[in-house]
Short mmCIF file of C-alpha atoms in Angstrom, two decimals:
data_model
loop_
_atom_site.label_atom_id
_atom_site.label_comp_id
_atom_site.label_asym_id
_atom_site.label_seq_id
_atom_site.Cartn_x
_atom_site.Cartn_y
_atom_site.Cartn_z
CA UNK A 8 103.35 119.04 83.21
CA UNK A 9 103.86 115.85 81.12
CA UNK A 10 101.93 112.92 82.17
CA UNK A 11 103.49 109.77 83.65
CA UNK A 12 101.57 106.59 83.28
CA UNK A 13 102.20 103.44 85.24
CA UNK A 14 102.03 100.39 83.09
CA UNK A 15 99.52 97.79 84.52
CA UNK A 16 98.81 95.84 81.42
CA UNK A 17 99.59 93.44 82.00
CA UNK A 18 110.20 84.22 115.33
CA UNK A 19 109.33 80.75 116.56
CA UNK A 20 111.68 79.66 119.38
CA UNK A 21 113.01 76.05 119.46
CA UNK A 22 110.89 75.38 122.47
CA UNK A 23 107.83 75.65 120.34
CA UNK A 24 109.44 74.23 117.21
CA UNK A 25 107.64 71.32 115.56
CA UNK A 26 109.11 69.39 112.69
CA UNK A 27 106.65 67.82 110.16
CA UNK A 28 107.08 64.26 109.47
CA UNK A 29 107.95 63.05 105.96
CA UNK A 30 105.84 64.18 102.97
CA UNK A 31 106.80 65.33 99.58
CA UNK A 32 108.87 68.44 100.02
CA UNK A 33 108.98 71.30 97.40
CA UNK A 34 109.72 74.86 97.48
CA UNK A 35 106.91 75.66 95.15
CA UNK A 36 103.88 74.05 96.77
CA UNK A 37 101.80 77.22 96.52
CA UNK A 38 101.81 80.14 94.00
CA UNK A 39 104.56 82.71 94.64
CA UNK A 40 103.61 86.26 94.12
CA UNK A 41 104.66 89.84 95.00
CA UNK A 42 102.57 92.68 96.35
CA UNK A 43 103.37 96.37 96.98
CA UNK A 44 101.17 99.21 98.10
CA UNK A 45 102.23 102.79 97.23
CA UNK A 46 100.41 105.77 98.58
CA UNK A 47 100.03 109.14 96.73
CA UNK A 48 98.21 112.45 97.46
CA UNK A 49 94.54 112.31 96.31
CA UNK A 50 94.00 116.04 96.59
CA UNK A 51 91.72 115.42 99.51
CA UNK A 52 92.81 116.32 102.98
CA UNK A 53 91.08 113.34 104.61
CA UNK A 54 92.36 110.52 102.53
CA UNK A 55 95.19 109.38 100.30
CA UNK A 56 95.21 107.25 97.09
CA UNK A 57 96.85 103.92 97.67
CA UNK A 58 97.77 101.84 94.58
CA UNK A 59 98.09 98.08 95.18
CA UNK A 60 100.12 96.09 92.72
CA UNK A 61 100.03 92.30 92.52
CA UNK A 62 102.71 90.47 90.37
CA UNK A 63 102.31 86.76 89.80
CA UNK A 64 104.98 84.80 87.81
CA UNK A 65 103.68 82.43 85.18
CA UNK A 66 105.71 79.45 86.47
CA UNK A 67 103.71 79.80 89.83
CA UNK A 68 100.38 79.04 88.20
CA UNK A 69 98.77 75.88 86.82
CA UNK A 70 98.05 76.28 83.15
CA UNK A 71 95.44 74.14 81.26
CA UNK A 72 95.72 73.52 77.51
CA UNK A 73 92.53 74.64 75.77
CA UNK A 74 92.63 73.89 71.96
CA UNK A 75 95.96 75.49 70.78
CA UNK A 76 96.37 77.74 73.81
CA UNK A 77 97.33 77.52 77.42
CA UNK A 78 95.12 79.20 80.12
CA UNK A 79 95.52 80.04 83.74
CA UNK A 80 93.02 81.75 86.05
CA UNK A 81 93.81 83.19 89.49
CA UNK A 82 91.89 85.13 92.10
CA UNK A 83 93.29 88.05 94.16
CA UNK A 84 92.00 89.23 97.48
CA UNK A 85 93.46 92.27 99.20
CA UNK A 86 92.30 93.52 102.65
CA UNK A 87 93.40 96.40 104.56
CA UNK A 88 93.07 96.18 108.34
CA UNK A 89 93.82 98.54 111.19
CA UNK A 90 96.31 97.73 113.88
CA UNK A 91 93.45 96.28 115.83
CA UNK A 92 92.65 93.98 112.97
CA UNK A 93 89.43 95.77 111.90
CA UNK A 94 88.95 95.58 108.15
CA UNK A 95 88.53 98.99 106.45
CA UNK A 96 88.70 98.13 102.77
CA UNK A 97 88.72 94.85 100.67
CA UNK A 98 88.94 94.17 96.99
CA UNK A 99 88.60 90.78 95.14
CA UNK A 100 89.13 90.22 91.42
CA UNK A 101 90.13 87.41 89.07
CA UNK A 102 92.62 87.39 86.18
CA UNK A 103 92.90 85.13 83.12
CA UNK A 104 96.20 84.59 81.38
CA UNK A 105 96.34 83.07 77.91
CA UNK A 106 99.63 82.18 76.30
CA UNK A 107 100.32 80.48 72.81
CA UNK A 108 102.78 77.82 73.91
CA UNK A 109 103.85 75.54 76.75
CA UNK A 110 107.25 77.14 77.22
CA UNK A 111 105.85 80.35 78.37
CA UNK A 112 103.98 78.64 81.15
CA UNK A 113 107.34 77.74 82.73
CA UNK A 114 108.88 81.18 82.12
CA UNK A 115 110.54 82.66 85.22
CA UNK A 116 110.65 86.06 83.62
CA UNK A 117 106.97 86.31 82.36
CA UNK A 118 104.32 87.48 84.92
CA UNK A 119 100.96 88.91 85.19
CA UNK A 120 100.78 92.35 86.76
CA UNK A 121 97.54 93.92 88.09
CA UNK A 122 96.66 97.06 90.07
CA UNK A 123 93.77 98.34 92.07
CA UNK A 124 93.47 101.74 93.75
CA UNK A 125 91.74 102.52 97.15
CA UNK A 126 91.17 105.68 99.18
CA UNK A 127 92.40 105.33 102.74
CA UNK A 128 92.71 107.58 105.61
CA UNK A 129 96.39 108.34 106.55
CA UNK A 130 97.67 105.83 109.14
CA UNK A 131 99.23 102.56 109.69
CA UNK A 132 97.52 99.42 108.21
CA UNK A 133 98.12 95.68 107.74
CA UNK A 134 97.73 94.56 104.20
CA UNK A 135 96.73 90.96 103.67
CA UNK A 136 96.96 89.68 100.17
CA UNK A 137 96.00 86.30 98.88
CA UNK A 138 96.42 84.77 95.34
CA UNK A 139 94.53 81.66 94.72
CA UNK A 140 95.19 79.42 91.65
CA UNK A 141 91.71 78.36 90.23
CA UNK A 142 92.96 75.12 88.76
CA UNK A 143 95.15 73.72 91.59
CA UNK A 144 93.03 75.38 94.21
CA UNK A 145 96.30 76.33 96.05
CA UNK A 146 96.65 79.69 97.70
CA UNK A 147 99.58 81.84 98.83
CA UNK A 148 99.34 84.73 101.37
CA UNK A 149 101.41 87.79 102.02
CA UNK A 150 101.04 90.21 105.03
CA UNK A 151 102.73 93.55 105.07
CA UNK A 152 102.71 96.60 107.25
CA UNK A 153 101.70 99.64 105.34
CA UNK A 154 101.96 103.32 106.12
CA UNK A 155 99.65 105.60 104.24
CA UNK A 156 100.99 109.20 104.16
CA UNK A 157 99.16 112.36 105.01
CA UNK A 158 100.09 114.60 102.29
CA UNK A 159 97.97 117.64 103.18
CA UNK A 160 99.38 118.28 106.55
CA UNK A 161 102.87 119.66 105.79
CA UNK A 162 104.41 122.54 103.77
CA UNK A 163 106.54 119.91 101.70
CA UNK A 164 105.89 116.14 101.28
CA UNK A 165 106.80 113.30 98.93
CA UNK A 166 104.86 110.22 97.98
CA UNK A 167 106.02 106.67 98.52
CA UNK A 168 108.78 105.52 96.37
CA UNK A 169 107.99 103.23 93.49
CA UNK A 170 110.79 100.92 91.92
CA UNK A 171 110.53 100.98 88.23
CA UNK A 172 111.95 98.37 85.81
CA UNK A 173 111.45 100.21 82.52
CA UNK A 174 110.61 103.62 81.23
CA UNK A 175 109.37 104.30 77.78
CA UNK A 176 108.03 107.43 76.00
CA UNK A 177 104.35 107.65 75.04
CA UNK A 178 103.40 110.90 73.33
CA UNK A 179 104.46 113.77 75.62
CA UNK A 180 104.60 111.65 78.67
CA UNK A 181 106.25 108.47 80.08
CA UNK A 182 105.06 104.98 80.61
CA UNK A 183 106.52 103.06 83.69
CA UNK A 184 106.64 99.43 84.41
CA UNK A 185 106.67 98.92 88.14
CA UNK A 186 109.11 96.59 89.81
CA UNK A 187 106.98 94.75 92.36
CA UNK A 188 109.30 91.99 93.16
CA UNK A 189 111.92 94.49 94.36
CA UNK A 190 114.66 92.52 92.49
CA UNK A 191 116.77 94.89 90.33
CA UNK A 192 119.19 92.06 89.18
CA UNK A 193 116.88 90.67 86.44
CA UNK A 194 118.57 91.32 83.12
CA UNK A 195 118.47 95.11 82.82
CA UNK A 196 121.60 97.19 83.80
CA UNK A 197 119.34 100.08 84.84
CA UNK A 198 116.60 100.58 87.44
CA UNK A 199 114.48 103.65 88.30
CA UNK A 200 112.58 105.11 91.12
CA UNK A 201 109.46 107.28 90.67
CA UNK A 202 107.87 109.57 93.15
CA UNK A 203 105.78 112.74 93.44
CA UNK A 204 106.60 115.94 95.34
CA UNK A 205 103.90 118.03 96.87
CA UNK A 206 104.54 121.73 97.62
CA UNK A 207 102.07 124.60 97.92
CA UNK A 208 104.61 126.75 96.08
CA UNK A 209 104.32 126.44 92.29
CA UNK A 210 107.93 127.29 91.72
CA UNK A 211 109.96 125.90 94.59
CA UNK A 212 113.70 125.11 94.59
CA UNK A 213 114.50 121.78 96.17
CA UNK A 214 117.66 119.81 97.14
CA UNK A 215 117.08 116.12 96.63
CA UNK A 216 119.50 113.74 98.39
CA UNK A 217 119.77 110.11 97.31
CA UNK A 218 121.56 107.46 99.51
CA UNK A 219 121.85 103.77 98.88
CA UNK A 220 123.02 101.44 101.68
CA UNK A 221 123.55 97.72 102.00
CA UNK A 222 122.03 95.42 104.60
CA UNK A 223 125.01 96.21 106.99
CA UNK A 224 124.34 100.01 106.70
CA UNK A 225 127.32 100.62 104.47
CA UNK A 226 126.81 103.66 102.25
CA UNK A 227 127.25 102.80 98.53
CA UNK A 228 125.81 105.85 96.85
CA UNK A 229 125.49 109.49 98.02
CA UNK A 230 124.40 112.10 95.50
CA UNK A 231 122.62 115.38 95.42
CA UNK A 232 120.29 116.88 92.88
CA UNK A 233 118.79 120.44 92.62
CA UNK A 234 115.24 120.32 91.40
CA UNK A 235 112.84 123.10 90.65
CA UNK A 236 109.05 122.38 90.71
CA UNK A 237 106.79 123.69 88.02
CA UNK A 238 103.46 122.87 89.72
CA UNK A 239 102.29 121.98 93.26
CA UNK A 240 102.48 118.25 92.23
CA UNK A 241 105.70 117.27 90.59
CA UNK A 242 106.56 113.86 89.18
CA UNK A 243 110.21 112.70 89.42
CA UNK A 244 111.97 109.70 87.69
CA UNK A 245 115.61 108.98 88.70
CA UNK A 246 117.77 106.42 86.96
CA UNK A 247 120.36 104.23 88.70
CA UNK A 248 122.96 101.60 87.51
CA UNK A 249 122.10 98.21 88.85
CA UNK A 250 125.42 96.78 87.78
CA UNK A 251 127.09 98.37 90.82
CA UNK A 252 125.23 96.18 93.32
CA UNK A 253 126.08 92.45 94.00
CA UNK A 254 123.73 89.92 95.46
CA UNK A 255 122.13 91.25 98.62
CA UNK A 256 119.58 93.52 100.15
CA UNK A 257 119.70 97.37 100.00
CA UNK A 258 117.77 100.44 100.86
CA UNK A 259 117.46 103.60 98.88
CA UNK A 260 116.54 106.90 100.69
CA UNK A 261 115.36 110.07 99.31
CA UNK A 262 115.42 113.21 101.25
CA UNK A 263 113.75 116.42 99.98
CA UNK A 264 114.42 119.95 101.47
CA UNK A 265 113.28 123.32 100.24
CA UNK A 266 116.09 125.91 99.53
CA UNK A 267 113.64 128.75 99.41
CA UNK A 268 111.39 127.95 102.40
CA UNK A 269 113.89 126.19 104.84
CA UNK A 270 112.34 127.57 107.97
CA UNK A 271 108.62 126.69 107.28
CA UNK A 272 109.15 123.47 105.15
CA UNK A 273 110.91 120.73 107.18
CA UNK A 274 113.02 118.16 105.23
CA UNK A 275 111.07 115.02 104.32
CA UNK A 276 112.42 111.38 103.97
CA UNK A 277 111.20 108.34 102.26
CA UNK A 278 112.85 104.92 101.92
CA UNK A 279 112.39 101.77 99.80
CA UNK A 280 114.05 98.33 100.16
CA UNK A 281 115.31 96.44 97.14
CA UNK A 282 117.35 93.37 96.46
CA UNK A 283 119.72 91.93 93.95
CA UNK A 284 119.09 88.33 93.07
CA UNK A 285 120.42 86.12 90.32
CA UNK A 286 118.57 84.33 87.72
CA UNK A 287 118.03 80.53 88.50
CA UNK A 288 119.01 81.09 92.12
CA UNK A 289 116.41 80.46 94.88
CA UNK A 290 114.56 83.72 95.78
CA UNK A 291 115.41 83.34 99.43
CA UNK A 292 119.06 83.91 98.72
CA UNK A 293 119.95 87.56 99.08
CA UNK A 294 123.34 87.36 100.74
CA UNK A 295 126.08 85.48 98.87
CA UNK A 296 128.42 85.21 101.87
CA UNK A 297 125.63 83.84 104.03
CA UNK A 298 124.56 81.36 101.29
CA UNK A 299 128.15 80.14 101.11
CA UNK A 300 128.33 79.66 104.89
CA UNK A 301 125.08 77.70 104.78
CA UNK A 302 126.67 75.23 102.21
CA UNK A 303 129.11 73.99 104.85
CA UNK A 304 126.99 70.94 105.73
CA UNK A 305 127.44 69.44 102.25
CA UNK A 306 130.64 71.03 100.95
CA UNK A 307 133.99 69.26 101.17
CA UNK A 308 136.48 71.31 103.22
CA UNK A 309 138.63 72.11 100.13
CA UNK A 310 135.66 73.21 98.13
CA UNK A 311 134.34 75.32 101.00
CA UNK A 312 137.71 76.97 101.71
CA UNK A 313 138.21 77.81 98.08
CA UNK A 314 134.92 79.67 97.88
CA UNK A 315 135.18 81.49 101.08
CA UNK A 316 138.85 82.53 100.29
CA UNK A 317 138.14 83.69 96.73
CA UNK A 318 139.96 87.10 96.21
CA UNK A 319 137.05 88.76 94.30
CA UNK A 320 133.29 88.82 94.41
CA UNK A 321 133.21 87.68 90.81
CA UNK A 322 135.40 84.77 91.59
CA UNK A 323 133.36 83.81 94.61
CA UNK A 324 130.17 83.81 92.54
CA UNK A 325 131.81 81.70 89.92
CA UNK A 326 132.90 79.09 92.34
CA UNK A 327 129.48 79.21 94.10
CA UNK A 328 127.67 78.54 90.81
CA UNK A 329 130.16 75.78 89.87
CA UNK A 330 129.46 74.06 93.19
CA UNK A 331 125.83 73.80 92.54
CA UNK A 332 126.00 73.16 88.91
CA UNK A 333 128.06 69.94 89.67
CA UNK A 334 125.08 68.75 91.89
CA UNK A 335 122.27 69.66 89.48
CA UNK A 336 120.22 66.61 88.96
CA UNK A 337 118.84 67.93 85.63
CA UNK A 338 121.52 70.10 84.03
CA UNK A 339 119.63 70.50 80.76
CA UNK A 340 116.96 72.60 82.53
CA UNK A 341 117.25 76.19 83.96
CA UNK A 342 116.17 75.10 87.44
CA UNK A 343 118.49 73.29 89.80
CA UNK A 344 116.07 71.29 91.94
CA UNK A 345 118.76 70.19 94.37
CA UNK A 346 119.83 73.74 95.14
CA UNK A 347 116.22 74.94 95.47
CA UNK A 348 115.31 72.06 97.92
CA UNK A 349 118.54 72.67 99.96
CA UNK A 350 117.88 76.44 100.48
CA UNK A 351 114.19 75.86 101.06
CA UNK A 352 115.22 73.51 103.90
CA UNK A 353 117.51 76.33 105.21
CA UNK A 354 114.49 78.68 105.13
CA UNK A 355 112.32 76.15 106.92
CA UNK A 356 115.00 75.69 109.60
CA UNK A 357 115.17 79.39 110.19
CA UNK A 358 111.47 79.63 110.48
CA UNK A 359 111.02 76.67 112.97
CA UNK A 360 114.27 76.25 114.89
CA UNK A 361 115.76 79.66 115.47
CA UNK A 362 116.53 80.20 119.12
CA UNK A 363 119.55 82.30 120.35
CA UNK A 364 121.06 81.56 116.85
CA UNK A 365 119.53 81.23 113.45
CA UNK A 366 117.73 78.08 112.85
CA UNK A 367 120.11 76.78 110.16
CA UNK A 368 122.93 76.72 112.77
CA UNK A 369 121.06 74.72 115.40
CA UNK A 370 121.49 71.02 115.62
CA UNK A 371 117.80 70.46 114.65
CA UNK A 372 118.23 72.78 111.72
CA UNK A 373 121.44 71.02 110.53
CA UNK A 374 119.75 67.61 110.60
CA UNK A 375 116.63 68.91 108.85
CA UNK A 376 118.74 70.68 106.17
CA UNK A 377 120.82 67.52 105.55
CA UNK A 378 118.17 64.80 105.66
CA UNK A 379 114.77 66.54 105.29
CA UNK A 380 111.68 65.77 107.24
CA UNK A 381 111.88 62.57 109.40
CA UNK A 382 109.59 59.69 108.68
CA UNK A 383 108.62 59.59 112.33
CA UNK A 384 109.00 61.95 115.39
CA UNK A 385 108.74 60.97 119.02
CA UNK A 386 108.46 63.91 121.39
CA UNK A 387 109.10 63.61 125.18
CA UNK A 388 108.78 67.10 126.59
CA UNK A 389 107.52 66.17 130.08
CA UNK A 390 108.92 62.84 131.15
CA UNK A 391 109.49 62.83 134.88
CA UNK A 392 112.77 60.95 134.85
CA UNK A 393 114.50 62.60 131.92
CA UNK A 394 115.20 65.96 130.34
CA UNK A 395 113.02 66.85 127.35
CA UNK A 396 114.03 64.95 124.24
CA UNK A 397 113.06 64.07 120.77
CA UNK A 398 113.65 61.15 118.42
CA UNK A 399 113.65 61.63 114.64
CA UNK A 400 113.58 58.45 112.53
CA UNK A 401 114.84 58.29 109.06
CA UNK A 402 113.86 54.93 107.35
CA UNK A 403 116.01 55.53 104.34
CA UNK A 404 119.14 55.66 106.44
CA UNK A 405 117.93 52.95 108.89
CA UNK A 406 118.83 55.55 111.57
CA UNK A 407 117.22 57.45 114.44
CA UNK A 408 118.75 60.67 115.86
CA UNK A 409 118.12 61.94 119.37
CA UNK A 410 117.91 65.62 120.50
CA UNK A 411 118.02 66.59 124.17
CA UNK A 412 117.15 69.84 125.80
CA UNK A 413 119.92 70.13 128.29
CA UNK A 414 119.01 73.60 129.50
CA UNK A 415 115.26 73.48 129.65
CA UNK A 416 114.96 76.51 127.24
CA UNK A 417 114.30 74.56 124.04
CA UNK A 418 117.91 74.45 123.09
CA UNK A 419 117.77 70.89 121.73
CA UNK A 420 121.38 69.40 121.12
CA UNK A 421 122.14 66.38 118.92
CA UNK A 422 123.04 63.36 121.04
CA UNK A 423 123.39 60.81 118.23
CA UNK A 424 126.57 60.84 116.01
CA UNK A 425 125.76 61.30 112.36
CA UNK A 426 129.28 61.53 110.93
CA UNK A 427 128.70 58.51 108.57
CA UNK A 428 125.46 59.91 107.31
CA UNK A 429 127.12 63.21 106.66
CA UNK A 430 130.05 61.65 104.73
CA UNK A 431 127.58 59.88 102.48
CA UNK A 432 125.95 63.26 101.51
CA UNK A 433 129.28 65.04 100.99
CA UNK A 434 130.42 62.31 98.66
CA UNK A 435 127.13 62.79 96.65
#
């Protein structure tokens, strides 16, 4: 069997919602990073090998100039816990990045990729990962639910699926660059998945079934492949065309079934989520139609209708990009800070004001998206002679807005008209 090497170089309800008062607001206060854990058979019946990958973009780190180079250092902590929050395995390590020029420190495409392997018993775990920038002292955290498979207990099994950005030949084998961000829309027209097949039969005939669905469950790809194993551990790389998928979230499913041992070897299924995101578009945008609807607070009616009613996906994307380009405060740079802050506020609203509807559609969410954090907040949840209410004060607008909880279930409604404030923003 030719070897395959993996390249490692490298909801809160409105009742509990609390808006923070005015402070500098930025979408990039802490380092942004990606983490994935992929389990494989270890050859041991009591444990499986789990490979943890951490990908940190250069522009998320604080670089320091040292002589004619730029240096960044960060620390990674990964911790696996049981469902009862008992720690079973932890690893800590540091990484140093050295680049020759300043422009690389701001690159959105360059990143540091590291990997560590652990032996874990099959089961369900909580993975807590932290990346801490040594210069800024800021830290980011990610928590993921991880299922470590038991590959010794069945007559046929497959490992977790790994998304792969690039495959290159190396001698008699292949070298893989894992795609840890899950975004297949970054420059390349191809993406791959890698997985292993475990079968006690050296020469087994399998049917592999690949399905890709969008976030609504619509099936976009459905294909079959006949595959004959040569050993009890087979490594598979499958290529896909990424240009077929527009902005959004997707799931790829792989089902394997034995054609020779149908009765004793039950079919096995593994799935992997991935997304298509566009360059220079905020990472929290993964649904173009939704992102367009969320623009309605600042878009003029004619602009909004033209984008919504665009006849093709390509035309819709073009108008969407034009809308934000016109509002870019620094058009000579790749980033559009106004767009980033707007959708960061949308994300904040969804996290803090969601109730029966998404937070961005609530009155509190709308006001926060439009005007940001208030300079002052007065909360009156338990006044005897009135329903619960809040007063948000915006000094720049010389205005206070009042929200009243008419139902008692945290559904705060806007009581103060803001039409004039809204018009000022739409004429921006």
